Amino acid sequence: MNRKIFFVMPFVLLALIIGSYNGLLRIGWDLPYNKAMAQHGAIMVGSFLGTLILLERIVIFRKTWLYIFPIINGMSIFFFLTGRFILAMDCLLIGAVATSGIYFYLYHQHRETFLLIMLIGALSLIGGYMMLLHTHLYPTSAPFWIAFILLTIIGERLELTKFLPPGRLKIYLLLFSIMLYFVGLYFDFHGPGQYLIGTSLVIFSAWLLFYDIAFKSVRLSGLHRYIAVNLISGYAWLFVTGCLLMLTSEMKFIYDAILHAFFLGFTFSMILAHGPIILPGVAGIARKPFHPVLYMWGVILQVSLAARVIGDFYENLNTREISGLVNMIAILGFFLNVLILMKFSNPKSQVPNSKPHVPNSKSQVPNSKP
């Protein structure tokens, strides 16, 4: 077991719990406040996801000193809780620079397209933090954070599909979508930028549905089918996010619907899909923490999120509050369930390589360039 993660995982879990709790406060639940209430987005994207992704990356190097970076990134949650916003953001910036540095190093070593895409995503994370520090407005940073999550996942899926027959059209369409997204960031968001970004997300979703191996894996059984079902659900929510962005609706809660269609629907569907592989891999154990009961959390998340988006459309406060609570229960229940399965599953079982890690500097990487 990789015992070094015990210095990092408490930060990840605390950030998830605090971020989820503050999400309930922001959606309308009458609960005790805390000083981190206004920083729900930075906690979920930076303190939680940023720390988890950085931890996943440094594990492959097997160098103890690198763990200082996810620890620093994770410490941001304590500064948020004590109202020290600038210190918290400094921690997140250090973590984002470390993440970018890892991808830059790997790309320099291997010159793989998927590593370059992940590097662009990590740089987008830095851009989002800088925008938040400069404007103190979350809507200015959210598109950069969406790019971070999206390009990280796109890069990982592209890494996997390199074992399929290569195609220039696949890469050109992907690069066009990335370019379209960042052109959209340049323009005024409540104008051409909104439609360009929305169009790019629709293209991204179509690219993933068409070129990814999820529709092949869904015909299999066990963990492979479970992963595929969650991947396809996530790609569908990415399509919904793009469509919501292209709406000209003046509805009061359109911003909530867009962000949570992406960060809950797309992002957490990816987490549900890969959690049974990533968590044991990071922990350095060879258990296979899968059981059909994991499907339950995916169903609860998808149904409650659909109810939340509908509640946003009809401005139904009760539906939004209840569905937000169920969203949190689904996410926390899933992580607890995986940890229990990791503890009690068969230790001799091997985790299938459905989501390979980025290779380290000493490995030989097949050429996936078109």
C-alpha positions as a printed Julia matrix, in Angstrom:
370×3 Matrix{Float64}:
   0.0     0.0     0.0
   1.11    3.55   -0.74
   1.03    5.0     2.78
   2.09    8.44    1.59
  -1.46    9.12    0.38
  -2.59    9.28    4.02
  -0.94   12.71    4.15
  -3.07   13.87    1.2
  -6.42   12.08    1.24
  -7.73   13.78    4.42
  -7.51   17.11    2.55
  -9.35   15.62   -0.44
 -12.15   14.16    1.67
 -12.51   17.3     3.79
 -12.7    19.46    0.67
 -15.39   17.18   -0.78
 -17.45   17.31    2.41
 -17.09   21.08    2.94
 -17.63   21.84   -0.73
 -20.78   19.69   -0.82
 -22.08   21.21    2.41
 -21.53   24.74    1.1
 -23.36   23.74   -2.06
 -26.4    23.07    0.1
 -26.03   26.49    1.72
 -25.86   28.2    -1.66
 -28.88   26.35   -3.02
 -31.02   27.51   -0.11
 -30.74   25.11    2.83
 -30.97   26.83    6.22
 -27.81   25.43    7.81
 -25.0    26.95    9.9
 -22.74   29.16    7.8
 -18.96   29.02    7.57
 -16.36   31.39    6.14
 -15.85   29.2     3.09
 -19.48   29.39    1.95
 -18.77   31.84   -0.87
 -15.88   29.72   -2.2
 -17.89   26.62   -3.14
 -16.55   26.59   -6.7
 -12.87   27.03   -5.81
 -13.13   24.32   -3.15
 -14.74   21.75   -5.45
 -12.56   22.47   -8.49
  -9.31   23.35   -6.73
  -9.18   21.89   -3.23
 -10.98   18.67   -4.18
 -10.52   17.88   -7.88
  -7.22   19.73   -8.24
  -5.68   17.84   -5.33
  -7.03   14.48   -6.47
  -5.81   14.9   -10.06
  -2.38   16.14   -8.94
  -2.07   13.18   -6.56
  -2.95   10.77   -9.36
  -0.2    12.3   -11.52
   2.64   12.3    -9.0
   2.03    8.7    -7.9
   3.54    7.42  -11.16
   6.9     9.05  -10.39
   7.39    7.27   -7.05
   9.27   10.25   -5.6
   8.32   11.13   -2.05
   9.23   14.83   -2.29
   6.6    15.38   -4.98
   3.84   14.74   -2.43
   4.46   18.2    -1.0
   2.53   19.69   -3.93
  -0.83   17.91   -3.42
  -0.42   18.57    0.32
   0.01   22.3    -0.34
  -2.9    22.25   -2.79
  -5.08   20.42   -0.28
  -4.17   22.81    2.55
  -6.17   25.45    0.72
  -9.32   24.05    2.33
  -8.12   25.14    5.78
  -7.39   28.65    4.56
 -10.81   28.85    2.92
 -12.44   27.73    6.18
 -10.59   30.41    8.16
 -11.44   33.15    5.67
  -7.91   33.54    4.29
  -8.85   33.67    0.64
  -5.52   34.91   -0.76
  -3.51   32.24    1.07
  -5.93   29.58   -0.14
  -5.58   30.76   -3.73
  -1.77   30.84   -3.36
  -1.9    27.15   -2.38
  -4.11   26.35   -5.37
  -1.8    28.25   -7.73
   1.22   26.31   -6.48
  -0.68   23.06   -7.09
  -1.79   24.16  -10.57
   1.78   25.16  -11.52
   3.0    21.76  -10.28
   0.34   19.99  -12.35
   1.34   22.0   -15.42
   5.0    21.24  -14.75
   4.32   17.5   -14.64
   2.47   17.58  -17.95
   5.17   19.77  -19.52
   7.85   17.32  -18.4
   5.92   14.31  -19.72
   5.18   16.04  -23.01
   8.83   17.03  -23.38
   9.79   13.39  -22.84
   7.2    11.74  -25.09
   5.73   14.35  -27.48
   2.29   12.76  -27.3
  -0.82   14.67  -28.39
  -2.83   13.61  -25.35
  -0.15   14.99  -23.02
  -0.19   18.34  -24.83
  -3.97   18.52  -24.44
  -3.67   17.8   -20.7
  -0.99   20.49  -20.43
  -3.34   23.04  -22.05
  -5.99   22.0   -19.54
  -3.64   22.5   -16.59
  -2.65   25.94  -17.88
  -6.38   26.74  -18.11
  -6.67   25.93  -14.41
  -4.01   28.56  -13.68
  -5.9    31.0   -15.92
  -9.1    30.41  -13.96
  -7.36   31.09  -10.65
  -5.82   34.28  -12.01
  -9.2    35.47  -13.29
 -10.79   34.84   -9.88
  -8.0    36.72   -8.11
  -8.31   39.62  -10.55
 -12.09   39.96  -10.78
 -13.39   38.14   -7.67
 -16.19   36.91   -9.96
 -16.69   33.18  -10.38
 -18.38   33.48  -13.81
 -15.09   34.77  -15.24
 -13.11   31.78  -13.98
 -15.66   28.98  -14.53
 -15.04   28.65  -18.33
 -11.3    28.16  -17.65
 -12.05   25.5   -15.03
 -14.4    23.76  -17.44
 -11.52   23.68  -19.94
  -9.25   22.14  -17.27
 -11.61   19.28  -16.46
 -12.69   18.75  -20.07
  -9.19   18.65  -21.57
  -7.88   16.43  -18.78
 -10.61   13.89  -19.52
 -10.28   14.29  -23.3
  -6.54   13.65  -22.98
  -7.11   10.52  -20.92
  -9.67    9.14  -23.35
  -7.41    9.98  -26.3
  -4.59    8.11  -24.58
  -6.79    5.05  -24.37
  -8.06    5.24  -27.96
  -4.51    5.37  -29.32
  -4.71    1.59  -29.3
  -7.53    1.8   -31.85
  -6.92    2.48  -35.57
  -5.61    6.08  -35.83
  -7.35    8.69  -37.94
  -6.42   12.23  -38.96
 -10.05   13.36  -38.94
 -10.36   12.38  -35.29
  -7.4    14.54  -34.28
  -8.29   17.46  -36.58
 -11.87   17.57  -35.27
 -10.59   17.49  -31.7
  -8.09   20.29  -32.3
 -10.79   22.36  -34.05
 -13.09   21.95  -31.04
 -10.32   23.06  -28.66
  -9.57   26.09  -30.83
 -13.28   26.97  -31.0
 -13.55   26.79  -27.22
 -10.64   29.15  -26.6
 -11.81   31.55  -29.3
 -15.07   31.64  -27.36
 -13.14   32.61  -24.21
 -11.7    35.6   -26.06
 -15.12   37.08  -26.89
 -17.67   38.5   -24.5
 -19.25   35.52  -22.75
 -22.78   36.95  -22.92
 -22.51   37.23  -26.67
 -20.57   35.31  -29.33
 -18.4    33.64  -26.69
 -21.35   31.84  -25.13
 -22.42   30.32  -28.45
 -18.9    29.37  -29.52
 -18.18   27.6   -26.23
 -21.58   25.88  -26.33
 -20.99   24.71  -29.9
 -17.55   23.39  -28.98
 -18.98   21.38  -26.07
 -21.59   19.82  -28.35
 -18.8    18.85  -30.78
 -16.71   17.48  -27.9
 -19.64   15.33  -26.75
 -20.17   14.0   -30.27
 -16.43   13.31  -30.58
 -16.4    11.33  -27.34
 -19.54    9.38  -28.2
 -18.27    8.52  -31.69
 -14.55    7.9   -31.13
 -14.38    6.65  -27.56
 -14.5     2.91  -26.8
 -17.41    3.28  -24.34
 -20.0     1.9   -26.8
 -17.78   -1.13  -27.35
 -17.17   -1.67  -23.64
 -20.86   -1.43  -22.75
 -21.36   -4.8   -24.49
 -19.03   -6.42  -21.97
 -19.88   -7.28  -18.38
 -18.86   -6.39  -14.85
 -16.61   -3.4   -14.25
 -16.12   -2.73  -17.98
 -19.85   -2.25  -18.55
 -20.18   -0.16  -15.39
 -17.43    2.19  -16.59
 -18.96    2.46  -20.05
 -22.46    3.28  -18.74
 -21.1     6.13  -16.61
 -18.94    7.42  -19.45
 -21.89    7.56  -21.84
 -23.98    9.32  -19.16
 -21.23   11.89  -18.75
 -20.97   12.5   -22.48
 -24.73   13.05  -22.61
 -24.45   15.69  -19.86
 -21.65   17.38  -21.78
 -24.04   17.65  -24.73
 -26.71   19.1   -22.42
 -24.2    21.64  -21.1
 -23.42   22.81  -24.61
 -27.1    23.15  -25.47
 -27.81   25.11  -22.28
 -25.0    27.51  -23.13
 -26.56   28.22  -26.51
 -29.93   29.1   -25.0
 -30.88   32.76  -24.93
 -33.21   32.12  -22.02
 -33.49   34.77  -19.32
 -34.32   32.15  -16.72
 -33.12   33.02  -13.23
 -31.14   29.85  -12.57
 -29.6    29.19  -16.01
 -26.1    29.66  -14.55
 -26.76   26.96  -11.93
 -28.11   24.59  -14.59
 -25.08   25.07  -16.86
 -22.44   24.66  -14.16
 -23.99   21.63  -12.54
 -24.79   19.91  -15.82
 -21.04   20.03  -16.42
 -19.46   19.7   -12.98
 -21.99   17.2   -11.6
 -23.32   15.56  -14.76
 -20.14   15.3   -16.81
 -17.34   15.5   -14.24
 -18.8    13.28  -11.54
 -19.99   10.74  -14.08
 -16.31   10.44  -15.03
 -15.4    10.09  -11.35
 -18.03    7.4   -10.83
 -16.7     5.6   -13.9
 -13.03    5.65  -12.94
 -13.22    5.76   -9.15
 -12.97    1.97   -8.73
  -9.7     2.09  -10.7
  -8.16    5.43   -9.73
  -8.57    5.09   -5.96
  -6.96    1.63   -5.68
  -4.25    2.7    -8.12
  -3.38    5.79   -6.07
  -3.52    3.73   -2.87
  -1.16    1.16   -4.38
  -3.4    -1.85   -3.75
  -4.42   -4.62   -6.11
  -8.02   -5.0    -5.0
 -10.96   -4.87   -7.38
 -13.52   -2.66   -5.63
 -16.48   -3.3    -7.91
 -19.96   -4.47   -7.05
 -23.22   -3.9    -8.98
 -24.42   -1.77   -6.05
 -22.25    1.03   -7.47
 -24.79    1.45  -10.25
 -27.22    2.73   -7.63
 -25.17    5.88   -6.95
 -24.97    6.66  -10.65
 -28.73    6.33  -11.06
 -29.38    8.51   -8.0
 -26.97   11.16   -9.29
 -28.41   11.23  -12.81
 -32.05   11.35  -11.73
 -31.49   13.97   -9.01
 -29.42   16.14  -11.35
 -32.12   15.97  -14.03
 -34.63   17.07  -11.37
 -32.31   19.91  -10.39
 -32.01   21.2   -13.96
 -35.79   20.98  -14.38
 -36.16   22.86  -11.08
 -33.82   25.52  -12.44
 -35.94   25.89  -15.57
 -39.2    26.22  -13.67
 -37.6    28.17  -10.8
 -38.98   25.63   -8.33
 -37.04   26.24   -5.12
 -38.19   23.08   -3.34
 -37.15   20.87   -6.24
 -33.75   22.57   -6.4
 -33.13   22.17   -2.66
 -34.2    18.53   -2.47
 -32.35   17.51   -5.62
 -29.22   19.32   -4.39
 -29.32   17.29   -1.17
 -29.73   14.05   -3.12
 -26.81   15.07   -5.37
 -24.62   15.31   -2.27
 -25.85   11.98   -0.88
 -25.07   10.25   -4.18
 -21.52   11.62   -4.33
 -20.59   10.98   -0.7
 -22.34    7.59   -0.77
 -20.32    6.54   -3.81
 -16.96    7.4    -2.22
 -17.91    5.65    1.01
 -19.08    2.61   -0.96
 -15.81    2.39   -2.92
 -13.74    2.67    0.27
 -15.75   -0.15    1.84
 -15.28   -2.31   -1.26
 -11.55   -1.56   -1.26
 -11.39   -2.79    2.32
 -13.37   -5.99    1.9
 -12.95   -7.0    -1.76
 -10.74   -9.89   -2.84
  -7.09   -8.73   -2.44
  -5.95  -11.15   -5.12
  -8.16   -9.61   -7.77
  -6.44   -7.42  -10.3
  -7.89   -4.13  -11.44
  -8.43   -4.13  -15.2
  -6.48   -1.51  -17.1
  -9.5     0.4   -18.37
  -7.93    3.77  -17.73
  -4.16    3.62  -18.07
  -2.05    6.17  -16.25
   0.15    8.63  -18.07
   3.49    6.86  -18.51
   6.45    7.93  -16.44
   9.64    9.3   -17.84
  11.31    5.9   -18.17
   8.54    4.13  -20.02
   8.26    3.66  -23.74
   5.1     5.14  -25.21
   3.65    3.91  -28.51
   3.32    6.66  -31.06
  -0.28    7.88  -31.07
   0.29   10.84  -33.36
  -1.64   10.74  -36.63
